[in-house]
Coordinates of C-alpha atoms in Angstrom, one line a residue:
M984 CA 17.4 8.1 -4.6
H985 CA 17.6 11.4 -2.9
D986 CA 21.0 12.3 -1.6
E987 CA 19.6 14.0 1.5
N988 CA 17.9 10.7 2.6
A989 CA 21.0 8.5 2.4
V990 CA 22.1 7.0 5.7
T991 CA 25.9 6.9 6.3
D992 CA 25.7 4.0 8.7
P993 CA 23.2 1.4 7.3
P994 CA 21.5 -0.8 9.9
A995 CA 22.9 -4.3 10.5
G996 CA 22.0 -6.5 7.5
A997 CA 21.5 -3.7 5.0
G998 CA 25.0 -4.0 3.5
P999 CA 26.6 -6.6 1.3
C1000 CA 26.6 -10.1 2.8
A1001 CA 26.8 -13.7 1.7
S1002 CA 23.7 -15.0 0.1
P1003 CA 21.4 -16.5 2.7
H1004 CA 21.0 -20.3 2.5
W1005 CA 17.2 -19.8 1.8
R1006 CA 17.5 -17.2 -0.9
D1007 CA 17.2 -19.6 -3.9
E1008 CA 14.2 -21.3 -2.3
V1009 CA 12.4 -18.0 -1.8
C1010 CA 13.1 -17.0 -5.4
R1011 CA 11.9 -20.4 -6.6
R1012 CA 8.6 -20.3 -4.6
A1013 CA 8.0 -16.7 -5.8
A1014 CA 8.4 -17.9 -9.4
E1015 CA 6.0 -20.9 -8.9
V1016 CA 2.9 -18.8 -8.3
P1017 CA 0.4 -20.0 -11.0
E1018 CA -1.3 -17.7 -13.5
I1019 CA -3.9 -15.3 -12.0
T1020 CA -6.3 -13.6 -14.4
A1021 CA -8.4 -11.4 -12.0
F1022 CA -8.6 -10.2 -8.5
P1023 CA -11.1 -11.9 -6.3
G1024 CA -14.0 -10.0 -4.8
V1025 CA -14.6 -10.0 -1.1
D1026 CA -17.2 -12.9 -1.2
A1027 CA -15.1 -15.1 -3.5
L1028 CA -11.9 -14.5 -1.4
L1029 CA -13.6 -15.4 1.9
R1030 CA -15.3 -18.5 0.3
A1031 CA -11.8 -19.7 -0.8
F1032 CA -10.5 -19.3 2.7
H1033 CA -13.4 -21.1 4.3
A1034 CA -12.9 -23.9 1.8
L1035 CA -9.3 -24.1 2.7
A1036 CA -10.2 -24.3 6.4
A1037 CA -12.7 -27.1 5.6
E1038 CA -10.0 -29.0 3.7
H1039 CA -7.4 -28.6 6.4
P1040 CA -9.4 -28.5 9.7
D1041 CA -6.4 -29.5 11.8
L1042 CA -4.3 -26.6 10.4
V1043 CA -6.7 -23.7 9.9
R1044 CA -8.9 -22.0 12.5
P1045 CA -11.2 -19.2 11.4
S1046 CA -12.0 -16.5 13.9
R1047 CA -13.6 -13.1 13.9
I1048 CA -11.6 -10.0 15.0
G1049 CA -14.3 -7.3 14.5
T1050 CA -17.0 -5.8 12.4
S1051 CA -16.7 -3.3 9.6
R1052 CA -18.6 0.0 9.7
L1053 CA -21.3 -1.5 7.4
G1054 CA -21.6 -4.7 9.4
E1055 CA -19.3 -7.1 7.5
P1056 CA -17.5 -9.6 9.8
L1057 CA -13.7 -9.1 9.8
E1058 CA -12.2 -12.6 9.6
C1059 CA -8.8 -14.0 10.5
F1060 CA -7.5 -17.5 9.6
T1061 CA -4.9 -18.9 11.9
V1062 CA -2.7 -21.4 10.1
G1063 CA -0.2 -23.8 11.7
D1064 CA 0.2 -27.0 13.6
A1065 CA -0.7 -25.2 16.9
A1066 CA -3.7 -23.4 15.5
H1067 CA -6.1 -25.5 17.6
A1068 CA -4.0 -25.9 20.7
P1069 CA -6.2 -25.5 23.8
A1070 CA -3.8 -23.1 25.5
G1071 CA -3.4 -21.1 22.3
P1072 CA -0.7 -21.2 19.7
P1073 CA 2.8 -21.2 21.3
G1074 CA 6.0 -20.0 19.6
P1075 CA 6.5 -17.2 17.1
Q1076 CA 3.4 -15.5 15.8
H1077 CA 3.3 -14.0 12.3
L1078 CA 0.6 -11.7 11.1
V1079 CA -0.3 -11.1 7.4
V1080 CA -2.9 -8.5 6.6
G1081 CA -4.6 -7.9 3.2
G1082 CA -6.9 -5.1 2.0
V1083 CA -5.4 -2.4 4.2
H1084 CA -6.0 -0.1 1.3
P1085 CA -9.0 -1.3 -0.7
N1086 CA -7.6 -0.3 -4.1
E1087 CA -4.7 -2.7 -3.5
P1088 CA -6.0 -6.2 -4.0
I1089 CA -2.7 -7.9 -4.9
G1090 CA -2.5 -8.9 -1.2
A1091 CA -5.8 -10.8 -1.5
C1092 CA -4.2 -13.2 -3.9
T1093 CA -1.0 -13.3 -1.9
S1094 CA -2.7 -14.1 1.4
L1095 CA -4.6 -17.0 -0.2
H1096 CA -1.6 -18.4 -1.9
L1097 CA 0.5 -18.2 1.3
A1098 CA -2.2 -19.9 3.4
R1099 CA -2.5 -22.7 0.8
L1100 CA 1.3 -23.1 0.7
L1101 CA 1.6 -23.3 4.4
C1102 CA -1.2 -26.0 4.6
E1103 CA 0.2 -28.1 1.7
D1104 CA 3.9 -28.0 2.6
D1105 CA 4.5 -29.6 5.9
D1106 CA 8.3 -29.2 5.6
L1107 CA 8.1 -25.5 4.9
R1108 CA 5.7 -24.9 7.8
A1109 CA 8.0 -26.8 10.2
R1110 CA 11.1 -24.9 9.1
L1111 CA 9.5 -21.6 9.5
G1112 CA 8.4 -22.7 13.0
A1113 CA 5.6 -20.1 13.4
T1114 CA 1.8 -19.8 13.7
W1115 CA 0.4 -17.6 11.0
H1116 CA -2.6 -15.3 11.4
V1117 CA -3.9 -14.2 8.0
V1118 CA -6.5 -11.5 7.6
P1119 CA -7.5 -11.7 3.9
C1120 CA -9.4 -8.4 3.7
V1121 CA -9.5 -5.9 6.6
D1122 CA -11.6 -3.3 4.8
P1123 CA -14.3 -5.2 3.0
D1124 CA -16.6 -2.2 2.7
G1125 CA -13.9 -0.3 0.7
A1126 CA -12.9 -3.3 -1.3
R1127 CA -16.4 -3.7 -2.6
L1128 CA -16.3 -0.2 -4.0
N1129 CA -13.3 -1.2 -6.2
E1130 CA -14.7 -4.5 -7.5
G1131 CA -15.7 -2.8 -10.7
W1132 CA -12.2 -3.1 -12.0
F1133 CA -11.1 -6.4 -10.3
D1134 CA -12.0 -8.5 -13.4
G1135 CA -10.3 -6.1 -15.9
P1136 CA -9.6 -4.9 -18.4
F1137 CA -6.5 -3.9 -16.6
D1138 CA -5.8 -0.6 -18.2
R1139 CA -5.3 2.6 -16.2
G1140 CA -8.5 4.2 -17.4
T1141 CA -10.7 1.3 -16.2
Y1142 CA -8.9 1.2 -12.9
A1143 CA -9.2 5.0 -12.3
R1144 CA -12.9 5.1 -13.3
H1145 CA -13.7 2.4 -10.7
F1146 CA -11.2 3.6 -8.1
Y1147 CA -12.0 4.1 -4.5
R1148 CA -9.7 5.0 -1.6
P1149 CA -11.1 6.1 1.8
A1150 CA -10.2 9.5 3.3
P1151 CA -6.9 9.2 5.2
R1152 CA -8.6 9.2 8.6
E1153 CA -10.8 6.3 7.4
Q1154 CA -8.0 4.2 6.2
V1155 CA -7.1 1.1 8.3
E1156 CA -3.4 1.6 7.8
W1157 CA -3.4 5.2 8.9
S1158 CA -5.9 5.4 11.7
F1159 CA -4.0 3.9 14.6
P1160 CA -3.9 6.2 17.7
F1161 CA -1.2 8.9 17.5
S1162 CA -0.1 11.7 19.8
Y1163 CA 2.9 13.9 19.1
K1164 CA 3.5 17.6 19.8
G1165 CA 0.3 19.4 18.6
A1166 CA -1.1 16.3 16.8
Y1167 CA -3.6 14.0 18.6
F1168 CA -5.6 11.3 16.8
D1169 CA -7.9 8.9 18.6
Q1170 CA -10.7 8.5 16.0
T1171 CA -9.8 4.8 15.4
I1172 CA -12.2 3.2 13.0
P1173 CA -13.7 -0.2 13.8
E1174 CA -11.6 -2.1 11.2
T1175 CA -8.4 -0.6 12.7
F1176 CA -9.6 -1.3 16.2
G1177 CA -10.1 -5.0 15.3
L1178 CA -6.6 -5.2 13.8
M1179 CA -5.1 -3.4 16.7
R1180 CA -6.7 -5.8 19.2
L1181 CA -5.3 -8.7 17.1
I1182 CA -1.8 -7.2 17.1
D1183 CA -2.0 -6.7 20.9
A1184 CA -3.2 -10.3 21.4
V1185 CA -0.6 -12.1 19.3
R1186 CA 2.3 -9.7 19.6
P1187 CA 3.6 -10.7 16.2
R1188 CA 7.2 -11.3 15.5
L1189 CA 6.5 -10.6 11.9
L1190 CA 3.9 -8.2 10.5
V1191 CA 3.4 -8.1 6.7
S1192 CA 1.0 -5.4 5.6
L1193 CA 0.1 -6.2 2.0
H1194 CA 0.2 -3.0 -0.1
N1195 CA 0.8 -2.0 -3.7
G1196 CA 1.3 1.1 -5.8
E1197 CA 0.3 1.7 -9.4
M1198 CA 3.1 2.7 -11.8
G1199 CA 6.9 2.1 -11.7
G1200 CA 8.9 -0.5 -10.0
V1201 CA 9.1 -2.7 -6.8
Y1202 CA 10.2 -1.1 -3.5
Y1203 CA 10.0 -2.1 0.1
Y1204 CA 9.6 -0.7 3.6
L1205 CA 11.2 -2.4 6.6
S1206 CA 11.0 -1.5 10.3
R1207 CA 14.6 -3.0 10.6
T1208 CA 16.8 -5.2 8.6
L1209 CA 18.3 -8.6 9.1
P1210 CA 21.3 -10.3 7.6
G1211 CA 20.5 -11.4 4.1
L1212 CA 17.1 -9.9 3.9
V1213 CA 17.8 -6.9 1.7
E1214 CA 19.8 -9.2 -0.7
A1215 CA 16.8 -11.5 -0.9
L1216 CA 14.4 -8.6 -1.5
H1217 CA 16.5 -7.6 -4.5
A1218 CA 16.8 -11.1 -5.8
V1219 CA 13.1 -11.9 -5.9
P1220 CA 11.9 -9.2 -8.4
A1221 CA 15.1 -9.9 -10.4
E1222 CA 14.1 -13.5 -10.6
L1223 CA 10.7 -12.5 -11.9
G1224 CA 12.0 -9.9 -14.3
L1225 CA 10.5 -7.0 -12.5
P1226 CA 12.3 -3.6 -12.1
L1227 CA 13.1 -1.9 -8.8
E1228 CA 11.7 1.5 -8.3
R1229 CA 14.3 4.2 -9.2
G1230 CA 12.3 7.4 -9.2
E1231 CA 10.9 9.7 -6.6
A1232 CA 10.6 8.1 -3.2
E1233 CA 7.0 7.9 -2.1
D1234 CA 8.1 9.2 1.3
P1235 CA 10.9 11.7 0.8
L1236 CA 11.9 11.5 4.5
A1237 CA 12.3 7.7 4.6
Q1238 CA 15.7 6.3 5.4
V1239 CA 17.3 4.8 2.3
W1240 CA 18.9 1.5 3.4
A1241 CA 19.6 0.1 -0.1
D1242 CA 18.2 0.5 -3.6
A1243 CA 14.4 0.6 -3.3
V1244 CA 14.5 -0.4 0.4
Y1245 CA 13.4 2.2 2.9
G1246 CA 12.8 2.5 6.6
M1247 CA 9.1 2.6 7.6
A1248 CA 7.3 5.9 7.4
D1249 CA 7.6 7.9 10.7
M1250 CA 4.8 10.2 11.4
R1251 CA 6.8 12.1 14.1
A1252 CA 9.5 12.8 11.5
H1253 CA 6.9 13.8 9.0
Y1254 CA 5.4 16.3 11.6
D1255 CA 8.8 17.7 12.3
H1256 CA 9.6 18.1 8.6
L1257 CA 6.3 19.9 7.9
E1258 CA 6.9 22.1 10.9
A1259 CA 10.4 23.0 9.7
L1260 CA 9.0 24.0 6.3
G1261 CA 6.5 26.3 7.9
L1262 CA 3.5 24.2 6.9
D1263 CA 0.6 23.2 9.1
A1264 CA 1.7 19.9 10.5
V1265 CA -1.3 19.5 12.8
A1266 CA -3.7 19.7 9.9
A1267 CA -1.6 17.3 7.7
V1268 CA -1.0 14.6 10.3
G1269 CA -3.6 12.1 11.4
G1270 CA -3.2 8.6 12.7
T1271 CA -0.2 6.3 12.6
S1272 CA 0.4 2.9 11.0
S1273 CA 0.2 -0.8 12.0
A1274 CA 4.0 -1.0 11.9
D1275 CA 4.2 1.9 14.4
H1276 CA 1.7 0.2 16.7
A1277 CA 3.4 -3.2 16.5
A1278 CA 6.9 -1.7 17.2
Q1279 CA 6.2 -1.9 20.9
Y1280 CA 6.5 -5.7 20.6
G1281 CA 9.8 -5.7 18.7
T1282 CA 7.9 -6.7 15.6
L1283 CA 9.7 -6.9 12.2
S1284 CA 7.3 -5.1 9.8
V1285 CA 7.6 -5.6 6.1
V1286 CA 5.8 -3.9 3.2
A1287 CA 6.4 -4.8 -0.5
E1288 CA 5.0 -2.0 -2.7
L1289 CA 4.2 -3.3 -6.2
P1290 CA 3.0 -1.5 -9.4
Y1291 CA 0.3 -2.7 -11.7
W1292 CA 2.2 -1.2 -14.6
S1293 CA 5.8 -0.4 -15.4
H1294 CA 7.5 2.0 -17.8
P1295 CA 11.1 2.1 -19.1
A1296 CA 11.6 5.6 -17.8
A1297 CA 10.8 4.6 -14.2
A1298 CA 14.0 2.6 -14.1
D1299 CA 16.3 5.0 -15.9
T1300 CA 18.8 6.5 -13.5
S1301 CA 20.6 8.5 -16.2
G1302 CA 20.6 12.3 -16.0
S1303 CA 17.6 14.1 -17.5
G1304 CA 19.3 17.5 -18.1
R1305 CA 16.8 19.1 -15.8
R1306 CA 17.3 20.6 -12.3
Y1307 CA 15.6 18.6 -9.6
A1308 CA 14.2 21.8 -8.2
D1309 CA 12.6 22.6 -11.5
V1310 CA 11.0 19.2 -11.6
L1311 CA 9.6 19.7 -8.1
T1312 CA 8.3 23.1 -9.1
A1313 CA 6.6 21.7 -12.2
K1314 CA 5.1 19.0 -10.1
A1315 CA 3.8 21.5 -7.6
E1316 CA 2.3 23.6 -10.4
G1317 CA 0.5 20.7 -11.9
L1318 CA -1.0 19.5 -8.6
R1319 CA -2.0 23.1 -7.7
A1320 CA -3.8 23.6 -11.0
D1321 CA -5.6 20.3 -10.9
G1322 CA -6.5 20.8 -7.2
A1323 CA -7.9 24.2 -7.8
L1324 CA -10.2 22.9 -10.6
L1325 CA -11.5 20.0 -8.5
E1326 CA -12.0 22.3 -5.5
S1327 CA -14.1 24.6 -7.6
L1328 CA -16.3 21.7 -8.8
L1329 CA -16.6 20.3 -5.2
A1330 CA -17.4 23.7 -3.7
R1331 CA -20.2 24.3 -6.2
A1332 CA -21.6 20.8 -5.7
E1333 CA -21.2 20.6 -1.9
P1334 CA -24.7 21.9 -0.9
M1335 CA -26.3 19.2 -3.1
L1336 CA -24.3 16.2 -2.0
D1337 CA -25.0 13.5 0.5
A1338 CA -22.5 13.7 3.3
A1339 CA -22.9 10.0 4.0
S1340 CA -21.5 9.0 0.6
P1341 CA -18.0 7.4 0.9
Y1342 CA -17.1 9.1 -2.4
V1343 CA -18.1 12.5 -1.0
R1344 CA -16.2 12.0 2.3
A1345 CA -13.1 10.9 0.3
S1346 CA -13.4 13.8 -2.1
R1347 CA -13.6 16.3 0.8
A1348 CA -10.3 14.9 2.1
F1349 CA -8.3 14.3 -1.1
V1350 CA -9.3 17.2 -3.3
P1351 CA -7.8 19.8 -0.9
M1352 CA -4.8 17.4 -0.4
L1353 CA -3.6 18.2 -3.9
G1354 CA -3.0 21.8 -2.9
H1355 CA -1.3 20.7 0.3
V1356 CA 1.1 18.4 -1.6
A1357 CA 1.8 21.2 -4.0
E1358 CA 2.8 23.5 -1.2
H1359 CA 5.1 20.8 0.2
E1360 CA 6.8 20.1 -3.2
A1361 CA 7.2 23.8 -3.8
A1362 CA 8.9 24.2 -0.4
R1363 CA 11.2 21.2 -1.1
A1364 CA 12.2 22.8 -4.4
G1365 CA 13.7 25.7 -2.4
L1366 CA 15.9 23.5 -0.3
P1367 CA 19.7 23.4 -1.2
A1368 CA 19.5 19.6 -1.7
A1369 CA 17.2 20.2 -4.7
D1370 CA 19.9 22.1 -6.6
R1371 CA 21.1 19.1 -8.6
E1372 CA 20.3 17.2 -11.8
A1373 CA 17.2 15.0 -11.7
S1374 CA 17.4 11.5 -13.1
V1375 CA 15.0 10.4 -15.9
A1376 CA 13.3 8.2 -13.4
E1377 CA 12.7 11.1 -11.0
V1378 CA 11.2 13.2 -13.8
F1379 CA 8.9 10.4 -14.8
S1380 CA 7.7 9.6 -11.3
A1381 CA 7.1 13.3 -10.5
E1382 CA 5.1 13.7 -13.7
D1383 CA 3.2 10.5 -13.1
L1384 CA 2.2 11.5 -9.6
V1385 CA 0.3 14.4 -11.2
R1386 CA -1.4 11.9 -13.6
C1387 CA -2.1 9.5 -10.8
F1388 CA -3.7 12.1 -8.5
R1389 CA -5.9 13.6 -11.2
L1390 CA -7.1 10.2 -12.3
R1391 CA -7.6 8.9 -8.8
Y1392 CA -9.2 11.8 -7.1
G1393 CA -10.9 13.3 -10.2
G1394 CA -12.5 9.9 -10.7
M1395 CA -13.8 9.7 -7.2
L1396 CA -15.3 13.2 -7.4
V1397 CA -17.0 12.2 -10.6
R1398 CA -18.4 9.1 -8.8
A1399 CA -19.5 11.4 -5.9
L1400 CA -21.5 13.6 -8.4
A1401 CA -22.8 10.6 -10.3
G1402 CA -24.5 9.0 -7.3
P1403 CA -27.4 11.3 -7.1
V1404 CA -27.6 11.5 -10.9
A1405 CA -27.9 7.7 -11.1
A1406 CA -30.4 7.6 -8.3
G1407 CA -32.6 10.2 -10.0
T1408 CA -32.4 12.6 -7.1
A1409 CA -29.9 15.2 -8.5
P1410 CA -31.2 18.7 -9.1
A1411 CA -30.6 20.2 -12.5
A1412 CA -27.6 22.2 -11.2
L1413 CA -25.9 19.0 -9.9
R1414 CA -26.5 17.3 -13.2
R1415 CA -24.8 20.1 -15.0
L1416 CA -21.8 19.9 -12.6
H1417 CA -21.6 16.2 -13.1
A1418 CA -21.5 16.7 -16.9
E1419 CA -18.8 19.4 -16.5
A1420 CA -16.7 17.2 -14.2
A1421 CA -17.1 14.2 -16.5
E1422 CA -15.9 16.2 -19.5
V1423 CA -12.7 17.4 -17.6
Y1424 CA -12.1 13.8 -16.5
E1425 CA -12.4 12.4 -19.9
R1426 CA -9.8 14.9 -21.1
W1427 CA -7.5 13.7 -18.3
Q1428 CA -8.1 10.1 -19.2
D1429 CA -7.3 10.8 -22.9
E1430 CA -4.0 12.6 -21.9
A1431 CA -3.0 9.7 -19.7
A1432 CA -3.7 7.2 -22.4
Q1433 CA -1.2 8.9 -24.7
L1434 CA 1.7 7.8 -22.5
E1435 CA 3.5 5.2 -24.6
G1436 CA 5.6 2.3 -23.4
T1437 CA 3.5 1.3 -20.4
R1438 CA 3.6 -2.5 -19.6
L1439 CA 0.9 -4.4 -17.7
L1440 CA 2.6 -6.7 -15.2
P1441 CA 1.3 -10.2 -14.6
I1442 CA -0.6 -10.6 -11.4
A1443 CA 1.2 -13.8 -10.6
Q1444 CA 4.6 -12.1 -10.6
L1445 CA 3.3 -9.3 -8.3
V1446 CA 2.0 -12.0 -5.9
G1447 CA 5.4 -13.7 -6.2
V1448 CA 7.2 -10.6 -4.9
Q1449 CA 4.8 -10.3 -1.9
L1450 CA 5.1 -14.0 -1.2
G1451 CA 8.9 -14.0 -1.6
S1452 CA 9.3 -11.0 0.7
T1453 CA 7.1 -12.6 3.3
L1454 CA 9.0 -15.9 3.2
A1455 CA 12.4 -14.1 3.2
A1456 CA 11.5 -12.1 6.3
A1457 CA 10.3 -15.3 8.0
F1458 CA 13.4 -17.2 7.1
A1459 CA 15.6 -14.3 8.3
L1460 CA 13.8 -14.4 11.6
V1461 CA 14.5 -18.1 12.0
D1462 CA 18.2 -17.3 11.4
E1463 CA 18.1 -14.5 13.9
A1464 CA 16.6 -16.8 16.5
G1465 CA 19.5 -19.2 16.0
L1466 CA 17.4 -22.1 14.9
A1467 CA 18.8 -24.8 12.8
P1468 CA 17.5 -25.0 9.2
G1469 CA 15.3 -27.9 10.2
G1470 CA 13.6 -25.8 12.9
G1471 CA 14.6 -28.3 15.6
G1472 CA 16.3 -26.0 18.1
P1473 CA 19.4 -23.9 18.5
A1474 CA 22.0 -24.4 15.9

């Protein structure tokens, strides 16, 4: 972890404590997730939820919270004994949202497993004492553009070739309204608006946004901590044999509350940080997150970030023999070079591309972003806190971010150029640019494939971590409310 991010006074619940009485149960349930061999597509996922509602009509109530930009219904499934109460569900409301980033489908499996578990286990449902609102896929349009890799093979090359992630201002998670200093964002997309209305309607006590990363270890974001929660969040991946993330923090400004446990990203702090570095904060900051929006209701927000693949170096905290500043500088140089190459390709292709293509919109946002991130990392390298030895894990995660970005955003640019080619509408110049971009991308794919020691993690274990973190947060909230373990009233 970065020394400059450590907090001297951890929030209540972040420090050592006696194991919560529910920890072993949470670990057991996380380990009981059955084998999963593929990620469900949007249609299969929703069919499974509707089948669950038909099987448990007294416990599950489907509803519609909005419509996607391409006309897909956005569905929510309310699960609990009070789901059909005429006056609405009383008591605590918990909200679980999958598909917030469409290249992160672990949450689709988690949301379905959680809903089934709540329907089938009356005792668990009663002890948690809440009504659950589950949105299996809040961005179905984006998810469909990733379905090319949902059935595998689950190697990094296949994933990257079929990867799609919306431009930041088109992402559900990062397009909630935001206003701070010179930044003002109100271009809320329909999917976000539907989720925002749901948050405002149920005022959740717990919000679980189901995310995942790509390479490394398990880490978490919390809006606040509760007694026993951090200890349980560490216990669940340990039970499943998964490593914690030890390398570069995804958000270098996040408060570090414990190993691999961070405070939620704060866009105001991010703005101030960029401003202090002399960078253009207004251009870099867009909307805010679901956790930020829900904070007005005192909501506990939880995110479990999970990798598809792990590598031994990602968990190695020993010294690398390299200065952290030099690692950041090399990272910046790699991102700058890749970004310049992609920007050249995009600029030459721009007049021949269809602006309505989601791949084109995403490329226009992400290709320049590589240069912006490079500027940020170069500025960080000049800070006094960067004059220290980097760990092996920090070196690995810095180098892997360069690999990740070139595979992700190079792949999306190739898809943007391939669209007109496949449709037979590409002029000769665009065909040549597509061939040039594809050749560069194949070289990047080959270089990434040379990384040895990468291990594919079982989907069931990843679902187990998300399930375990959700149940741990729910049990911790029961304890906070002073309810007896049976859920029958004040202890």
